Amino acid sequence: MKIKRIVMSPDVSEKIKCKHGLDPIVAKNVLENVHYIEKVGGGNYMAIGLSYAGYLTVFFEYETGTAEIKTAYPSSNWQIDLYKRKRG
């Protein structure tokens, strides 16, 4: 998977800020520096990465080089464990 473009609607950006307390730029940074990605169904994917804000989980749709962020939040314990197992 080659992510060439990352997009996020204003509504999703606002949700990430208000509900999850994250700067939406951090979610984009996780996808730019992909650490771990897993397909979760259809064209939907989950990425887990480490940023200055800690471990983050980003759900996105992917189609022909474009990743559209649907949500992002601080990773749960099981997501952090998954990341560590897969990354070695």
PDB file of C-alpha atoms in Angstrom:
ATOM      1  CA  MET A   1       0.000   0.000   0.000  1.00  0.00           C
ATOM      2  CA  LYS A   2       1.399   3.348  -1.037  1.00  0.00           C
ATOM      3  CA  ILE A   3      -0.330   6.340   0.544  1.00  0.00           C
ATOM      4  CA  LYS A   4       0.177   9.326  -1.748  1.00  0.00           C
ATOM      5  CA  ARG A   5      -2.485  11.615  -0.313  1.00  0.00           C
ATOM      6  CA  ILE A   6      -4.132  11.948   3.102  1.00  0.00           C
ATOM      7  CA  VAL A   7      -7.485  13.679   3.478  1.00  0.00           C
ATOM      8  CA  MET A   8      -9.753  14.384   6.423  1.00  0.00           C
ATOM      9  CA  SER A   9     -13.137  16.083   6.465  1.00  0.00           C
ATOM     10  CA  PRO A  10     -13.643  19.108   8.739  1.00  0.00           C
ATOM     11  CA  ASP A  11     -16.202  17.083  10.746  1.00  0.00           C
ATOM     12  CA  VAL A  12     -13.702  14.284  11.407  1.00  0.00           C
ATOM     13  CA  SER A  13     -11.015  16.818  12.290  1.00  0.00           C
ATOM     14  CA  GLU A  14     -13.340  18.451  14.809  1.00  0.00           C
ATOM     15  CA  LYS A  15     -14.309  15.067  16.298  1.00  0.00           C
ATOM     16  CA  ILE A  16     -10.661  14.084  16.740  1.00  0.00           C
ATOM     17  CA  LYS A  17     -10.002  17.386  18.537  1.00  0.00           C
ATOM     18  CA  CYS A  18     -13.092  17.508  20.738  1.00  0.00           C
ATOM     19  CA  LYS A  19     -13.853  13.869  21.512  1.00  0.00           C
ATOM     20  CA  HIS A  20     -10.342  12.425  21.597  1.00  0.00           C
ATOM     21  CA  GLY A  21      -8.276  15.489  22.518  1.00  0.00           C
ATOM     22  CA  LEU A  22      -5.818  15.078  19.646  1.00  0.00           C
ATOM     23  CA  ASP A  23      -4.411  17.461  17.108  1.00  0.00           C
ATOM     24  CA  PRO A  24      -5.594  16.110  13.714  1.00  0.00           C
ATOM     25  CA  ILE A  25      -2.105  16.765  12.314  1.00  0.00           C
ATOM     26  CA  VAL A  26      -0.808  13.992  14.597  1.00  0.00           C
ATOM     27  CA  ALA A  27      -3.207  11.527  12.926  1.00  0.00           C
ATOM     28  CA  LYS A  28      -1.867  12.534   9.530  1.00  0.00           C
ATOM     29  CA  ASN A  29       1.699  12.116  10.797  1.00  0.00           C
ATOM     30  CA  VAL A  30       0.967   8.519  11.832  1.00  0.00           C
ATOM     31  CA  LEU A  31      -0.126   7.720   8.271  1.00  0.00           C
ATOM     32  CA  GLU A  32       2.835   9.561   6.756  1.00  0.00           C
ATOM     33  CA  ASN A  33       5.212   7.480   8.896  1.00  0.00           C
ATOM     34  CA  VAL A  34       3.288   4.222   8.801  1.00  0.00           C
ATOM     35  CA  HIS A  35       4.276   1.894  11.585  1.00  0.00           C
ATOM     36  CA  TYR A  36       1.654  -0.862  11.359  1.00  0.00           C
ATOM     37  CA  ILE A  37      -1.425  -1.226   9.130  1.00  0.00           C
ATOM     38  CA  GLU A  38      -4.063  -3.932   9.185  1.00  0.00           C
ATOM     39  CA  LYS A  39      -7.062  -4.329   6.890  1.00  0.00           C
ATOM     40  CA  VAL A  40     -10.262  -4.406   8.934  1.00  0.00           C
ATOM     41  CA  GLY A  41     -12.824  -4.927   6.167  1.00  0.00           C
ATOM     42  CA  GLY A  42     -13.686  -3.677   2.705  1.00  0.00           C
ATOM     43  CA  GLY A  43     -11.524  -0.667   1.956  1.00  0.00           C
ATOM     44  CA  ASN A  44     -11.099   0.116   5.668  1.00  0.00           C
ATOM     45  CA  TYR A  45      -7.798  -0.048   7.524  1.00  0.00           C
ATOM     46  CA  MET A  46      -6.403   0.479  11.009  1.00  0.00           C
ATOM     47  CA  ALA A  47      -2.987   2.041  11.475  1.00  0.00           C
ATOM     48  CA  ILE A  48      -1.143   2.101  14.786  1.00  0.00           C
ATOM     49  CA  GLY A  49       1.822   4.353  15.262  1.00  0.00           C
ATOM     50  CA  LEU A  50       3.938   6.083  17.834  1.00  0.00           C
ATOM     51  CA  SER A  51       4.042   9.871  17.931  1.00  0.00           C
ATOM     52  CA  TYR A  52       5.005  12.540  20.414  1.00  0.00           C
ATOM     53  CA  ALA A  53       1.442  12.154  21.748  1.00  0.00           C
ATOM     54  CA  GLY A  54       2.017   8.449  22.461  1.00  0.00           C
ATOM     55  CA  TYR A  55       0.558   5.467  20.625  1.00  0.00           C
ATOM     56  CA  LEU A  56      -2.251   6.412  18.253  1.00  0.00           C
ATOM     57  CA  THR A  57      -4.761   4.345  16.315  1.00  0.00           C
ATOM     58  CA  VAL A  58      -6.073   5.754  13.039  1.00  0.00           C
ATOM     59  CA  PHE A  59      -8.936   4.248  11.071  1.00  0.00           C
ATOM     60  CA  PHE A  60      -9.076   5.188   7.416  1.00  0.00           C
ATOM     61  CA  GLU A  61     -10.455   4.244   4.025  1.00  0.00           C
ATOM     62  CA  TYR A  62      -7.972   3.636   1.243  1.00  0.00           C
ATOM     63  CA  GLU A  63      -8.558   3.869  -2.482  1.00  0.00           C
ATOM     64  CA  THR A  64      -6.024   4.352  -5.269  1.00  0.00           C
ATOM     65  CA  GLY A  65      -3.349   6.094  -3.246  1.00  0.00           C
ATOM     66  CA  THR A  66      -5.670   8.216  -1.096  1.00  0.00           C
ATOM     67  CA  ALA A  67      -6.224   7.587   2.607  1.00  0.00           C
ATOM     68  CA  GLU A  68      -9.299   9.273   4.082  1.00  0.00           C
ATOM     69  CA  ILE A  69      -9.094   9.429   7.864  1.00  0.00           C
ATOM     70  CA  LYS A  70     -12.331   8.434   9.585  1.00  0.00           C
ATOM     71  CA  THR A  71     -11.186   8.684  13.208  1.00  0.00           C
ATOM     72  CA  ALA A  72      -8.088   8.685  15.375  1.00  0.00           C
ATOM     73  CA  TYR A  73      -7.617   8.242  19.087  1.00  0.00           C
ATOM     74  CA  PRO A  74      -5.055   7.184  21.697  1.00  0.00           C
ATOM     75  CA  SER A  75      -4.430   3.458  21.314  1.00  0.00           C
ATOM     76  CA  SER A  76      -5.919   1.009  23.807  1.00  0.00           C
ATOM     77  CA  ASN A  77      -3.730  -1.491  25.621  1.00  0.00           C
ATOM     78  CA  TRP A  78      -4.569  -4.334  23.215  1.00  0.00           C
ATOM     79  CA  GLN A  79      -3.701  -2.103  20.233  1.00  0.00           C
ATOM     80  CA  ILE A  80      -0.358  -1.186  21.794  1.00  0.00           C
ATOM     81  CA  ASP A  81       0.343  -4.881  22.436  1.00  0.00           C
ATOM     82  CA  LEU A  82      -0.577  -5.703  18.812  1.00  0.00           C
ATOM     83  CA  TYR A  83       1.746  -2.969  17.552  1.00  0.00           C
ATOM     84  CA  LYS A  84       4.630  -4.236  19.690  1.00  0.00           C
ATOM     85  CA  ARG A  85       4.107  -7.870  18.624  1.00  0.00           C
ATOM     86  CA  LYS A  86       3.934  -7.015  14.910  1.00  0.00           C
ATOM     87  CA  ARG A  87       6.831  -4.567  14.980  1.00  0.00           C
ATOM     88  CA  GLY A  88       9.071  -6.942  16.924  1.00  0.00           C
TER      89      GLY A  88
END
